[in-house]
Amino acid sequence: MNNIGHQLKKIRVNREIEIERLASLSGLDADLITAIEDGELDVQVSTLAKISEALNCSFSIGDVSI
C-alpha cells in the first residue's frame, strides 16, 4: 500500500465513511478509490484534490500540499 493510499484509507475509516459514500461525495468511482487505497494505482493530483475536498482534509506530496 502506498503512503497516500494508506493515509486516505486511515482518514476515511477514522471518519467512518464507506467507500461508496466517499465515491458519491467526490464524484469518483468506488473501484478507483479502492485501487488507490490498496496501492494498485498512483493517484493523480486532480483525483486527490477531489478526495481531499470530500473528506475536508489535506494531503502533502513532497513540497505540494492539497
Short mmCIF file of N, CA, C and O in Angstrom, two decimals:
data_model
loop_
_atom_site.label_atom_id
_atom_site.label_comp_id
_atom_site.label_asym_id
_atom_site.label_seq_id
_atom_site.Cartn_x
_atom_site.Cartn_y
_atom_site.Cartn_z
N MET A 1 0.86 -1.18 0.00
CA MET A 1 0.00 0.00 0.00
C MET A 1 0.89 1.23 0.00
O MET A 1 1.83 1.34 0.77
N ASN A 2 0.60 2.16 -0.89
CA ASN A 2 1.43 3.35 -0.94
C ASN A 2 1.06 4.30 0.20
O ASN A 2 0.04 4.15 0.84
N ASN A 3 1.91 5.26 0.44
CA ASN A 3 1.72 6.17 1.55
C ASN A 3 0.44 6.98 1.43
O ASN A 3 -0.32 7.10 2.40
N ILE A 4 0.15 7.52 0.26
CA ILE A 4 -1.07 8.30 0.06
C ILE A 4 -2.30 7.41 0.24
O ILE A 4 -3.27 7.79 0.89
N GLY A 5 -2.27 6.23 -0.35
CA GLY A 5 -3.39 5.31 -0.20
C GLY A 5 -3.63 4.94 1.26
O GLY A 5 -4.77 4.87 1.71
N HIS A 6 -2.55 4.70 1.98
CA HIS A 6 -2.65 4.38 3.41
C HIS A 6 -3.25 5.55 4.19
O HIS A 6 -4.14 5.35 5.02
N GLN A 7 -2.79 6.76 3.90
CA GLN A 7 -3.33 7.94 4.58
C GLN A 7 -4.81 8.12 4.27
O GLN A 7 -5.62 8.41 5.16
N LEU A 8 -5.16 7.95 3.01
CA LEU A 8 -6.55 8.10 2.58
C LEU A 8 -7.45 7.12 3.33
O LEU A 8 -8.48 7.49 3.89
N LYS A 9 -7.05 5.86 3.33
CA LYS A 9 -7.86 4.84 4.00
C LYS A 9 -7.99 5.11 5.48
O LYS A 9 -9.07 4.97 6.06
N LYS A 10 -6.90 5.50 6.11
CA LYS A 10 -6.91 5.79 7.55
C LYS A 10 -7.90 6.91 7.88
O LYS A 10 -8.70 6.80 8.81
N ILE A 11 -7.86 7.98 7.11
CA ILE A 11 -8.78 9.10 7.34
C ILE A 11 -10.22 8.66 7.10
O ILE A 11 -11.11 8.94 7.89
N ARG A 12 -10.43 7.96 6.00
CA ARG A 12 -11.80 7.51 5.67
C ARG A 12 -12.36 6.61 6.76
O ARG A 12 -13.50 6.79 7.22
N VAL A 13 -11.58 5.65 7.21
CA VAL A 13 -12.03 4.70 8.24
C VAL A 13 -12.25 5.43 9.57
O VAL A 13 -13.25 5.19 10.24
N ASN A 14 -11.31 6.31 9.93
CA ASN A 14 -11.46 7.05 11.19
C ASN A 14 -12.72 7.90 11.21
O ASN A 14 -13.32 8.12 12.26
N ARG A 15 -13.13 8.37 10.04
CA ARG A 15 -14.34 9.21 9.95
C ARG A 15 -15.59 8.37 9.67
O ARG A 15 -16.67 8.90 9.48
N GLU A 16 -15.38 7.05 9.65
CA GLU A 16 -16.47 6.10 9.45
C GLU A 16 -17.25 6.37 8.16
O GLU A 16 -18.48 6.37 8.13
N ILE A 17 -16.50 6.62 7.09
CA ILE A 17 -17.09 6.86 5.78
C ILE A 17 -16.84 5.63 4.90
O ILE A 17 -15.69 5.22 4.72
N GLU A 18 -17.89 5.06 4.40
CA GLU A 18 -17.77 3.92 3.50
C GLU A 18 -17.22 4.39 2.15
O GLU A 18 -17.41 5.55 1.76
N ILE A 19 -16.57 3.49 1.44
CA ILE A 19 -16.01 3.83 0.13
C ILE A 19 -17.10 4.35 -0.81
O ILE A 19 -16.89 5.32 -1.54
N GLU A 20 -18.25 3.73 -0.79
CA GLU A 20 -19.35 4.16 -1.66
C GLU A 20 -19.77 5.59 -1.36
O GLU A 20 -20.09 6.36 -2.26
N ARG A 21 -19.77 5.96 -0.08
CA ARG A 21 -20.14 7.32 0.32
C ARG A 21 -19.08 8.30 -0.16
O ARG A 21 -19.39 9.37 -0.67
N LEU A 22 -17.79 7.95 0.01
CA LEU A 22 -16.71 8.81 -0.46
C LEU A 22 -16.79 8.96 -1.98
O LEU A 22 -16.58 10.06 -2.50
N ALA A 23 -17.11 7.89 -2.66
CA ALA A 23 -17.26 7.95 -4.12
C ALA A 23 -18.36 8.94 -4.49
O ALA A 23 -18.19 9.77 -5.38
N SER A 24 -19.47 8.87 -3.80
CA SER A 24 -20.58 9.78 -4.05
C SER A 24 -20.20 11.23 -3.77
O SER A 24 -20.49 12.13 -4.56
N LEU A 25 -19.52 11.46 -2.66
CA LEU A 25 -19.12 12.81 -2.27
C LEU A 25 -18.09 13.41 -3.22
O LEU A 25 -18.09 14.61 -3.47
N SER A 26 -17.20 12.57 -3.73
CA SER A 26 -16.10 13.05 -4.56
C SER A 26 -16.40 13.02 -6.05
O SER A 26 -15.68 13.61 -6.84
N GLY A 27 -17.44 12.28 -6.44
CA GLY A 27 -17.75 12.13 -7.86
C GLY A 27 -16.83 11.14 -8.55
O GLY A 27 -16.74 11.13 -9.78
N LEU A 28 -16.17 10.30 -7.77
CA LEU A 28 -15.25 9.31 -8.33
C LEU A 28 -15.85 7.92 -8.20
O LEU A 28 -16.78 7.69 -7.43
N ASP A 29 -15.32 6.97 -8.93
CA ASP A 29 -15.77 5.60 -8.89
C ASP A 29 -15.22 4.90 -7.64
O ASP A 29 -14.05 5.07 -7.30
N ALA A 30 -16.05 4.12 -6.97
CA ALA A 30 -15.63 3.41 -5.77
C ALA A 30 -14.46 2.46 -6.04
O ALA A 30 -13.56 2.32 -5.21
N ASP A 31 -14.45 1.83 -7.22
CA ASP A 31 -13.35 0.93 -7.57
C ASP A 31 -12.03 1.69 -7.69
O ASP A 31 -10.97 1.16 -7.33
N LEU A 32 -12.09 2.92 -8.18
CA LEU A 32 -10.89 3.75 -8.29
C LEU A 32 -10.35 4.06 -6.89
O LEU A 32 -9.15 3.95 -6.64
N ILE A 33 -11.23 4.44 -5.98
CA ILE A 33 -10.81 4.75 -4.61
C ILE A 33 -10.21 3.52 -3.95
O ILE A 33 -9.16 3.60 -3.30
N THR A 34 -10.83 2.36 -4.14
CA THR A 34 -10.30 1.11 -3.58
C THR A 34 -8.91 0.83 -4.12
O THR A 34 -8.00 0.46 -3.36
N ALA A 35 -8.72 0.99 -5.42
CA ALA A 35 -7.41 0.73 -6.03
C ALA A 35 -6.35 1.68 -5.50
O ALA A 35 -5.21 1.27 -5.27
N ILE A 36 -6.71 2.93 -5.27
CA ILE A 36 -5.77 3.89 -4.71
C ILE A 36 -5.40 3.50 -3.28
O ILE A 36 -4.23 3.47 -2.91
N GLU A 37 -6.42 3.19 -2.48
CA GLU A 37 -6.17 2.78 -1.09
C GLU A 37 -5.31 1.53 -1.01
O GLU A 37 -4.48 1.39 -0.12
N ASP A 38 -5.52 0.60 -1.95
CA ASP A 38 -4.75 -0.65 -1.96
C ASP A 38 -3.37 -0.51 -2.59
O ASP A 38 -2.61 -1.47 -2.63
N GLY A 39 -3.06 0.69 -3.08
CA GLY A 39 -1.75 0.92 -3.68
C GLY A 39 -1.61 0.36 -5.08
O GLY A 39 -0.50 0.23 -5.59
N GLU A 40 -2.73 0.01 -5.71
CA GLU A 40 -2.69 -0.55 -7.06
C GLU A 40 -2.56 0.52 -8.13
O GLU A 40 -2.16 0.23 -9.25
N LEU A 41 -2.92 1.75 -7.79
CA LEU A 41 -2.85 2.87 -8.73
C LEU A 41 -2.18 4.05 -8.05
O LEU A 41 -2.38 4.28 -6.86
N ASP A 42 -1.41 4.78 -8.83
CA ASP A 42 -0.89 6.06 -8.34
C ASP A 42 -2.00 7.08 -8.50
O ASP A 42 -2.69 7.11 -9.51
N VAL A 43 -2.17 7.90 -7.49
CA VAL A 43 -3.25 8.88 -7.52
C VAL A 43 -2.80 10.14 -8.25
O VAL A 43 -1.68 10.61 -8.06
N GLN A 44 -3.65 10.64 -9.13
CA GLN A 44 -3.37 11.89 -9.82
C GLN A 44 -3.71 13.04 -8.88
O GLN A 44 -4.57 12.92 -8.01
N VAL A 45 -3.05 14.16 -9.05
CA VAL A 45 -3.28 15.32 -8.21
C VAL A 45 -4.74 15.76 -8.27
O VAL A 45 -5.35 16.06 -7.24
N SER A 46 -5.34 15.74 -9.45
CA SER A 46 -6.74 16.16 -9.58
C SER A 46 -7.68 15.22 -8.82
O SER A 46 -8.65 15.66 -8.22
N THR A 47 -7.36 13.94 -8.83
CA THR A 47 -8.16 12.96 -8.09
C THR A 47 -7.99 13.16 -6.60
O THR A 47 -8.97 13.14 -5.84
N LEU A 48 -6.77 13.37 -6.17
CA LEU A 48 -6.51 13.60 -4.76
C LEU A 48 -7.20 14.87 -4.26
O LEU A 48 -7.72 14.91 -3.15
N ALA A 49 -7.27 15.88 -5.11
CA ALA A 49 -7.96 17.11 -4.75
C ALA A 49 -9.44 16.85 -4.52
O ALA A 49 -10.04 17.37 -3.56
N LYS A 50 -10.06 16.04 -5.35
CA LYS A 50 -11.48 15.71 -5.18
C LYS A 50 -11.71 14.93 -3.89
O LYS A 50 -12.67 15.19 -3.16
N ILE A 51 -10.82 13.99 -3.61
CA ILE A 51 -10.95 13.19 -2.38
C ILE A 51 -10.72 14.07 -1.16
O ILE A 51 -11.45 13.97 -0.17
N SER A 52 -9.72 14.93 -1.23
CA SER A 52 -9.43 15.84 -0.11
C SER A 52 -10.61 16.74 0.19
O SER A 52 -10.95 16.95 1.35
N GLU A 53 -11.22 17.25 -0.86
CA GLU A 53 -12.38 18.12 -0.66
C GLU A 53 -13.54 17.34 -0.03
O GLU A 53 -14.20 17.83 0.88
N ALA A 54 -13.77 16.13 -0.50
CA ALA A 54 -14.86 15.31 0.03
C ALA A 54 -14.63 14.95 1.50
O ALA A 54 -15.58 14.88 2.28
N LEU A 55 -13.36 14.72 1.87
CA LEU A 55 -13.04 14.37 3.26
C LEU A 55 -12.75 15.59 4.12
O LEU A 55 -12.54 15.46 5.32
N ASN A 56 -12.72 16.76 3.49
CA ASN A 56 -12.40 18.00 4.19
C ASN A 56 -11.06 17.88 4.93
O ASN A 56 -10.97 18.10 6.14
N CYS A 57 -10.04 17.49 4.17
CA CYS A 57 -8.71 17.33 4.74
C CYS A 57 -7.68 17.72 3.69
O CYS A 57 -8.03 18.05 2.56
N SER A 58 -6.42 17.68 4.06
CA SER A 58 -5.36 17.99 3.11
C SER A 58 -4.33 16.86 3.10
O SER A 58 -4.22 16.11 4.06
N PHE A 59 -3.63 16.75 2.00
CA PHE A 59 -2.56 15.78 1.84
C PHE A 59 -1.32 16.52 1.37
O PHE A 59 -1.41 17.55 0.72
N SER A 60 -0.15 15.97 1.68
CA SER A 60 1.10 16.52 1.22
C SER A 60 1.85 15.47 0.41
O SER A 60 1.94 14.32 0.81
N ILE A 61 2.34 15.92 -0.73
CA ILE A 61 3.18 15.07 -1.59
C ILE A 61 4.44 15.87 -1.84
O ILE A 61 4.43 16.84 -2.60
N GLY A 62 5.51 15.51 -1.19
CA GLY A 62 6.74 16.28 -1.31
C GLY A 62 6.51 17.70 -0.84
O GLY A 62 6.08 17.93 0.28
N ASP A 63 6.75 18.66 -1.71
CA ASP A 63 6.58 20.07 -1.37
C ASP A 63 5.19 20.59 -1.69
O ASP A 63 4.89 21.76 -1.48
N VAL A 64 4.32 19.73 -2.22
CA VAL A 64 2.98 20.15 -2.65
C VAL A 64 1.95 19.72 -1.62
O VAL A 64 1.91 18.56 -1.22
N SER A 65 1.12 20.66 -1.19
CA SER A 65 0.02 20.36 -0.30
C SER A 65 -1.28 20.51 -1.04
O SER A 65 -1.48 21.45 -1.80
N ILE A 66 -2.19 19.56 -0.81
CA ILE A 66 -3.50 19.60 -1.46
C ILE A 66 -4.55 19.59 -0.37
O ILE A 66 -4.50 18.86 0.57
#
